[in-house]
Structures are given as C-alpha cells and as structure tokens.
mmCIF file of C-alpha atoms in Angstrom:
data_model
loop_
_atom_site.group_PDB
_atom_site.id
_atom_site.type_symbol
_atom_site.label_atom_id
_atom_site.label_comp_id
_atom_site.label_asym_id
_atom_site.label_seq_id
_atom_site.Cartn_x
_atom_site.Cartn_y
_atom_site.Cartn_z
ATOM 1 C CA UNK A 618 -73.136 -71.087 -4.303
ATOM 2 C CA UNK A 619 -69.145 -70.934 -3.950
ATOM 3 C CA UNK A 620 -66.947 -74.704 -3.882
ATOM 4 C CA UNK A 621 -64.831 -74.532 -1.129
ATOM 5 C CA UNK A 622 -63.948 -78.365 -0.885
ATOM 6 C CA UNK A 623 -62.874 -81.166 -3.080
ATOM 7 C CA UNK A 624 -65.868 -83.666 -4.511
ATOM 8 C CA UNK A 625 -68.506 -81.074 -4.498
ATOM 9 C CA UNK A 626 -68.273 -79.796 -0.909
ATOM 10 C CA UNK A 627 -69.928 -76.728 -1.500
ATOM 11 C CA UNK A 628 -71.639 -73.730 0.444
ATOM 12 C CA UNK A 629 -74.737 -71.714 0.114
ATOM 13 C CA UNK A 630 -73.724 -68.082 0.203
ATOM 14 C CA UNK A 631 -76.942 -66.746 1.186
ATOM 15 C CA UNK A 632 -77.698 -69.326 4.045
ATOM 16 C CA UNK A 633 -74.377 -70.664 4.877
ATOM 17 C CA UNK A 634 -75.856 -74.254 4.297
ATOM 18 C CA UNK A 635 -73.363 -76.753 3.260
ATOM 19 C CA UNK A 636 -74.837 -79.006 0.635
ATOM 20 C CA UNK A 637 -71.843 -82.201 -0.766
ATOM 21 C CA UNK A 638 -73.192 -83.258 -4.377
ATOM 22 C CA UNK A 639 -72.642 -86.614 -5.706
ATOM 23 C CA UNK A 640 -70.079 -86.072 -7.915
ATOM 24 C CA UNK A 641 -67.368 -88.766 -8.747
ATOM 25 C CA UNK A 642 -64.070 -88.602 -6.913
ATOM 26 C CA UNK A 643 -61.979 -87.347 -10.304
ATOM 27 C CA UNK A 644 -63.743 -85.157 -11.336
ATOM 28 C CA UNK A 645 -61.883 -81.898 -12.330
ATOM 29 C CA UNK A 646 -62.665 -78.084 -12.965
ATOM 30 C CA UNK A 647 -66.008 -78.088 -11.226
ATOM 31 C CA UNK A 648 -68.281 -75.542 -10.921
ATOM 32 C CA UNK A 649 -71.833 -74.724 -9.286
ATOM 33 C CA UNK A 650 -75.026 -72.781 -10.426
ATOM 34 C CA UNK A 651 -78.532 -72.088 -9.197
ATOM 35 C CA UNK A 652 -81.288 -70.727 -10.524
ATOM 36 C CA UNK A 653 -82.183 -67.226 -9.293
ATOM 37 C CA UNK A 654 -85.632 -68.324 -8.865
ATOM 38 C CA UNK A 655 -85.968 -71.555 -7.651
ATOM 39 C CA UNK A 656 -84.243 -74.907 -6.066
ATOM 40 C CA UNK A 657 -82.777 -75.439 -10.022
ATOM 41 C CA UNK A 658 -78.702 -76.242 -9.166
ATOM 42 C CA UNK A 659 -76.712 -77.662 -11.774
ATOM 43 C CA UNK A 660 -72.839 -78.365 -11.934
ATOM 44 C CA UNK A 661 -70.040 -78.913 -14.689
ATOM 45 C CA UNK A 662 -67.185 -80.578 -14.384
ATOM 46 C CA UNK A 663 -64.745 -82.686 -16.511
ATOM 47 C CA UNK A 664 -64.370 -86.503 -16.029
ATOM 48 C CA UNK A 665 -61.560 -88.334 -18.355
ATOM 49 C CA UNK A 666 -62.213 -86.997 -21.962
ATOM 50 C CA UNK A 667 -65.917 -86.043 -21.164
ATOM 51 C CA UNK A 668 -67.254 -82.266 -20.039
ATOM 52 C CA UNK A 669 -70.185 -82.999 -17.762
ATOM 53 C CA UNK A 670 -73.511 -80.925 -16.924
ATOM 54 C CA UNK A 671 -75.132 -82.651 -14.353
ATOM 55 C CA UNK A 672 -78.670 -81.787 -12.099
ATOM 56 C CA UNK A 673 -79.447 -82.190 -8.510
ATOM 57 C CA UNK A 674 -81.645 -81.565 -5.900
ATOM 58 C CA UNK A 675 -81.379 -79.108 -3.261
ATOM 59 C CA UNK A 676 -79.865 -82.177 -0.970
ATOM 60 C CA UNK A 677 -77.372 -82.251 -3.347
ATOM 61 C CA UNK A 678 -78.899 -85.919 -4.932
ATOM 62 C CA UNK A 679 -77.927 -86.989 -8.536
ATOM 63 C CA UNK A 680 -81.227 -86.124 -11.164
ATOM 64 C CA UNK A 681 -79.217 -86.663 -14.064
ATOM 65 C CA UNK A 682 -75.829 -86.478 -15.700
ATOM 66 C CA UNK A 683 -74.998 -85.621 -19.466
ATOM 67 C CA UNK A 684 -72.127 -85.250 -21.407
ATOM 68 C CA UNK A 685 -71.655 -82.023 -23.458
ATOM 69 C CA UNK A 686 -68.189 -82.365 -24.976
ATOM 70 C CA UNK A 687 -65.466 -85.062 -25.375
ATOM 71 C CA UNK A 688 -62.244 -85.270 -26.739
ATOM 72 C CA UNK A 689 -58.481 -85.057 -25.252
ATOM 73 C CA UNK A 690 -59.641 -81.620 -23.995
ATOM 74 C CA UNK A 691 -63.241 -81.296 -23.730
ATOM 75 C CA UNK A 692 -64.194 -77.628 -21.764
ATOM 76 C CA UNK A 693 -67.425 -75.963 -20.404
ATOM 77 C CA UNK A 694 -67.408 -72.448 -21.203
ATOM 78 C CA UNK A 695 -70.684 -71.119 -19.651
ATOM 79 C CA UNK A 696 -73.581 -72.264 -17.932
ATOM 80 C CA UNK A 697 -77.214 -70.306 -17.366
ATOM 81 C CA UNK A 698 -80.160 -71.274 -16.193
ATOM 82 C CA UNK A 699 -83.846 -69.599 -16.611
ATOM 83 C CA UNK A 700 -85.444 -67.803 -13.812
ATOM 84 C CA UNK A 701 -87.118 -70.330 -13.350
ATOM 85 C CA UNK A 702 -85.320 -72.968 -13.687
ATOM 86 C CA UNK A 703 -87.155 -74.997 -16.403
ATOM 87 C CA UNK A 704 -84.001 -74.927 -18.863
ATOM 88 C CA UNK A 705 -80.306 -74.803 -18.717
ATOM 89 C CA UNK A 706 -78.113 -73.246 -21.857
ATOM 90 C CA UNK A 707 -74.573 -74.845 -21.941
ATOM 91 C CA UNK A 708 -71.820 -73.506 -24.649
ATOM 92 C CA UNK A 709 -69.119 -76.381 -23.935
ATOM 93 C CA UNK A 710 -66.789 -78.155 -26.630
ATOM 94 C CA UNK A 711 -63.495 -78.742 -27.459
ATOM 95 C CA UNK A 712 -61.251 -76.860 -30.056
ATOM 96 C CA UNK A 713 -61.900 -75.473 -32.645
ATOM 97 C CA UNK A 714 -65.239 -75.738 -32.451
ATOM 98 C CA UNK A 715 -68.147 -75.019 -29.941
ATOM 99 C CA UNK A 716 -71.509 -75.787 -29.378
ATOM 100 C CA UNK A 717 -74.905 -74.073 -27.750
ATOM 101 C CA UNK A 718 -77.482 -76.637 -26.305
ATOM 102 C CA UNK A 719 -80.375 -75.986 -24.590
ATOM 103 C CA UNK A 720 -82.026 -78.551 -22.106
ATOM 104 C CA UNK A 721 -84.707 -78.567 -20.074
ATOM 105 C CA UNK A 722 -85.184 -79.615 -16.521
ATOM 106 C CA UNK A 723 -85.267 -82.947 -17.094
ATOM 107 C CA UNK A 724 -81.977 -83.413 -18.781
ATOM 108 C CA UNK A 725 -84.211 -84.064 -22.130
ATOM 109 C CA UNK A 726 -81.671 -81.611 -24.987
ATOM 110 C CA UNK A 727 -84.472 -79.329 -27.207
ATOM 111 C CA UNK A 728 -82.044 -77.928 -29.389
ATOM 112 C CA UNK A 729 -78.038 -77.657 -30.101
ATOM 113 C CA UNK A 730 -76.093 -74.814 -32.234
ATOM 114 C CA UNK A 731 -72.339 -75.331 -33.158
ATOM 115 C CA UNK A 732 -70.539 -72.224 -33.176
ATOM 116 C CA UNK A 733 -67.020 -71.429 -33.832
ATOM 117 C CA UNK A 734 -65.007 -70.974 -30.681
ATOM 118 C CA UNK A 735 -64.783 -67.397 -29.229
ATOM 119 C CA UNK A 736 -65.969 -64.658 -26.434
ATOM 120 C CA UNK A 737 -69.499 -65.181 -25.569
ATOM 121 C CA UNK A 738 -71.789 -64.730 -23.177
ATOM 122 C CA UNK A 739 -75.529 -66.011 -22.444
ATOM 123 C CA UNK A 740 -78.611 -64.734 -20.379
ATOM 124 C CA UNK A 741 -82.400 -65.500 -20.684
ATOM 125 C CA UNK A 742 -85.523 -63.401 -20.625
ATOM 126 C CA UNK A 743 -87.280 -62.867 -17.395
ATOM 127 C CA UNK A 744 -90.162 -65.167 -18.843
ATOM 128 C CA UNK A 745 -87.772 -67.544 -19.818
ATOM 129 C CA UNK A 746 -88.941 -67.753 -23.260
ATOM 130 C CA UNK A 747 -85.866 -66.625 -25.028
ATOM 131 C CA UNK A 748 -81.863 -67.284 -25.164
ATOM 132 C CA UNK A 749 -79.749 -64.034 -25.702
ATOM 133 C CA UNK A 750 -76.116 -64.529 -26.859
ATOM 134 C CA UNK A 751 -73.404 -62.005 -27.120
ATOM 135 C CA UNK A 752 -70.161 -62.261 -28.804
ATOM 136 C CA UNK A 753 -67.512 -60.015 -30.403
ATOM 137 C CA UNK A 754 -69.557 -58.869 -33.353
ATOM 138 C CA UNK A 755 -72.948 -59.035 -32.589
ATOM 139 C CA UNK A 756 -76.060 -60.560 -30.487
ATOM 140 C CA UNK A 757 -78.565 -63.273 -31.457
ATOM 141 C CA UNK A 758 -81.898 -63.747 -29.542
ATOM 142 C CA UNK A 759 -83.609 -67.158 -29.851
ATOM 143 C CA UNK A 760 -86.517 -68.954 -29.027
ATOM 144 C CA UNK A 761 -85.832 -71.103 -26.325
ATOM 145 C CA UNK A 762 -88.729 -73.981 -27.566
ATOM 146 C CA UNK A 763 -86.814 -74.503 -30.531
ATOM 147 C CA UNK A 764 -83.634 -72.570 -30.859
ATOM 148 C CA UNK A 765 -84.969 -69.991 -33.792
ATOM 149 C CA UNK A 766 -82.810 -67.101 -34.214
ATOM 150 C CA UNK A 767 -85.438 -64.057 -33.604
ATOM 151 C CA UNK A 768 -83.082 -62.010 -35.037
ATOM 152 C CA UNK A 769 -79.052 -61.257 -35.139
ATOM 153 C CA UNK A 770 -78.045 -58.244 -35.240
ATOM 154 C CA UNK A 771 -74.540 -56.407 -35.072
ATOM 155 C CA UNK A 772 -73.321 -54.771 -31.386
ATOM 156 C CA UNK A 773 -70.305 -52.984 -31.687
ATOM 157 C CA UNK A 774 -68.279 -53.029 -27.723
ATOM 158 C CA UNK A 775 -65.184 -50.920 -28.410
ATOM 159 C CA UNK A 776 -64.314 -52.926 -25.001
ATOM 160 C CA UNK A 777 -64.442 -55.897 -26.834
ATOM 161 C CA UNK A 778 -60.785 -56.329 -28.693
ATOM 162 C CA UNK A 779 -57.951 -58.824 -29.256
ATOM 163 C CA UNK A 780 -57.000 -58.019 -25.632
ATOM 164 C CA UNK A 781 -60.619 -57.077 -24.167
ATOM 165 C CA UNK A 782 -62.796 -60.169 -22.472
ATOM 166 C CA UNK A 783 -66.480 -60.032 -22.551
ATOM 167 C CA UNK A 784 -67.622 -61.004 -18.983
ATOM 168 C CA UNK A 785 -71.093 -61.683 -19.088
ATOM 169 C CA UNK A 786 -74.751 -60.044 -20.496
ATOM 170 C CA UNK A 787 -78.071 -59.844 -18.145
ATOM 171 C CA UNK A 788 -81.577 -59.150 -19.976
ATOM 172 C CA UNK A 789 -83.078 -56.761 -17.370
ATOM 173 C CA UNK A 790 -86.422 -56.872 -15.494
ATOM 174 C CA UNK A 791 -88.556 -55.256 -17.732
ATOM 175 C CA UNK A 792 -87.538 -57.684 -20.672
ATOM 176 C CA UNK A 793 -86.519 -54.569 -22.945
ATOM 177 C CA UNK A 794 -82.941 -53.735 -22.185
ATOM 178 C CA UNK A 795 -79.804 -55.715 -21.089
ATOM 179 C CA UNK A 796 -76.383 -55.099 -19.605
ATOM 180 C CA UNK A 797 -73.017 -56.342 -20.737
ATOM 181 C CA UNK A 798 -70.434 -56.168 -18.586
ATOM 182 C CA UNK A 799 -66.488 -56.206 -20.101
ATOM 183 C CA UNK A 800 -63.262 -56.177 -18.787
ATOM 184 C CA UNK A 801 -60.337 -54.733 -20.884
ATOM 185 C CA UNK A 802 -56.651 -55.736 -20.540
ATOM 186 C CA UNK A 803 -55.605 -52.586 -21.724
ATOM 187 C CA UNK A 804 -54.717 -51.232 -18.892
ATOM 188 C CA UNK A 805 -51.922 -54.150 -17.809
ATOM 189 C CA UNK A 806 -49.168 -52.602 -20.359
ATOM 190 C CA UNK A 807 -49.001 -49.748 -18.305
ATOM 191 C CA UNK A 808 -48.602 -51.970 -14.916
ATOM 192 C CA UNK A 809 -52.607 -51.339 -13.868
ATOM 193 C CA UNK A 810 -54.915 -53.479 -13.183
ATOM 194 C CA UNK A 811 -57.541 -54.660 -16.022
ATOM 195 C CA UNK A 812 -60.918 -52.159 -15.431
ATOM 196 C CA UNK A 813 -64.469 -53.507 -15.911
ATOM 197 C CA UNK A 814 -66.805 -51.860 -17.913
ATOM 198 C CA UNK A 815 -70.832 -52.112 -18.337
ATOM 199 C CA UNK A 816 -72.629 -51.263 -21.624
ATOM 200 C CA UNK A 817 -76.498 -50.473 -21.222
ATOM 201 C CA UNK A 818 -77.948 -51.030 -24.699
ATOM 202 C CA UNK A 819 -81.788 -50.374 -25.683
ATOM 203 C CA UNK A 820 -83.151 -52.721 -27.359
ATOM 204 C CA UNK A 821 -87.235 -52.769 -27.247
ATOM 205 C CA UNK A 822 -87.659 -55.672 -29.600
ATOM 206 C CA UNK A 823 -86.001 -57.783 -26.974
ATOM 207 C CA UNK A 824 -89.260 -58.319 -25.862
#
C-alpha cells in the first residue's frame, strides 16, 4: 500500500484499489502496512502529543486505535506485522528513550521492552512465533507469546557506523537464515550517492 492523499486516501499497489481509512482530519506523518499474508492493515500516525497504531479492515473501517508514545514529540519508528497477521511489533517513543511492544490482532498489548533509542530493525519468523531485532551491535530473537529473549547475540555490520543506516532485516523462508539490508552514507563526501548493501548471515538456531 502507498498514501497518495491526505486523511488516509490510500492505494493498493497490487490491485490499484483505492481504500480511504478513518483516520482523523490532523493527523500527521502517516503511514500504511499490510500483512504479507492476509487482509491484516494497520497504520501510524501522530495526533497532538500522541503516536498512534491503529487497525482496520480491508474497507478501510476503524477496529481499534492505541496510543504507543506521547510527549511534545512522540515518533513511530517501525512497524511489522506477522505473516499472518495475528500480531503487530511497534518500536515507537519519544527521546531518549524507546520502546518494543508487541500486540496482537485485537489491539490486546502481550508484552512491551524499553530500549534506548537507536538503529533498529524488526522482522518475524515465517510461523510467526518469534520477533527478531537488529541493531548496531547485535540481534535478539524473542518469543513472540511473551517477549523472552531466546538469545542475544553480537552481529558485527561494518556497514553499520556513525554515518551508516540499517534499513531493514527479513527472516527468510526456510526460518534459518535472514537478510539485512544497509545503506552507508559514505559515499556522499565524495559527491555519490549513498549505496545499499545486503548481509546474508547463517544462523540455524533461528529456528
């Protein structure tokens, strides 16, 4: 799905369908995202000193609305949903301080984390059963039932420096292996543009 209008107008890429959620008037720095698997479509956006995840249907009606930050500057910083579509992972806060909570379709929150504020990035398992997170130093895989760190381990990206962005991670198929893809503003000093960059890792206790 891609906004192209004010008020959550938006289009689906794949059909060209143009769904308009019920989203209030004001509300600022919206974005959309659906499940790879199912009808699941959820969509962030801030309203006064609250960050918002909200649910709807695939007509675009309200299924419920929660807030995930507030402050004078509250931010989402990523949004994914399970192949399925049975939970949502949101890592939203304000300043210096972040936090991971997990929901499930409902809108009923299983488990929160609070992490200090940095360059992450989140992807389920293909079952669903398990949160990955990447961020400069290292990756963390938890349950997603009740947020237990399976284990954390270091992950050194060269990629990943004071001037490097980490885009976003992908567990693979098979449940074994994931991807993480980088981009590196390197390159800029010398008048080019930044590169991207994708980092298979192994990792068959992913599982």
């Amino acid at each position: 799905f891609a906004i192209i209008g004010a008020y959550g107008r938006m289009v689906e890429v794949k059909s060209g369908r143009v769904v308009s959620l019920e989203v209030p008037k004001d509300a600022e720095n919206q974005r959309v995202f659906q499940s790879e698997q199912s009808d699941a479509l959820v969509s962030t956006y801030r309203e006064g000193k609250e960050a918002v995840l909200a649910s709807f249907s695939s007509t675009g009606s309200l299924l419920w609305r929660k807030p995930v930050a507030t402050g004078a500057s509250p931010s989402v910083r990523n949004v994914v949903i399970s192949p399925s579509g049975d939970h949502i992972a949101v890592m939203a806060g304000e300043l210096p301080q972040d936090r991971i909570t997990v929901y499930d379709a409902t809108g009923q929150e299983l488990w929160g984390r609070s992490v200090p504020p940095g360059n992450y990035a989140m992807s389920f398992a293909p079952d669903g059963s398990r949160l990955l997170l990447i961020h400069r130093d290292g990756h963390t895989l938890f349950t997603v039932a009740d947020g237990k760190a399976v284990w954390e381990k270091p992950l050194p990206l060269p990629e990943i420096n004071d001037k490097g962005t980490l885009i976003a991670t992908k567990v693979l198929a098979n449940g074994s292996r994931f991807v993480v893809a980088t981009r590196s503003a390197l390159s800029t000093e010398a008048g080019k543009r930044p590169h991207q960059t994708t980092s298979r890792v192994n990792g068959p206790d992913l599982i």
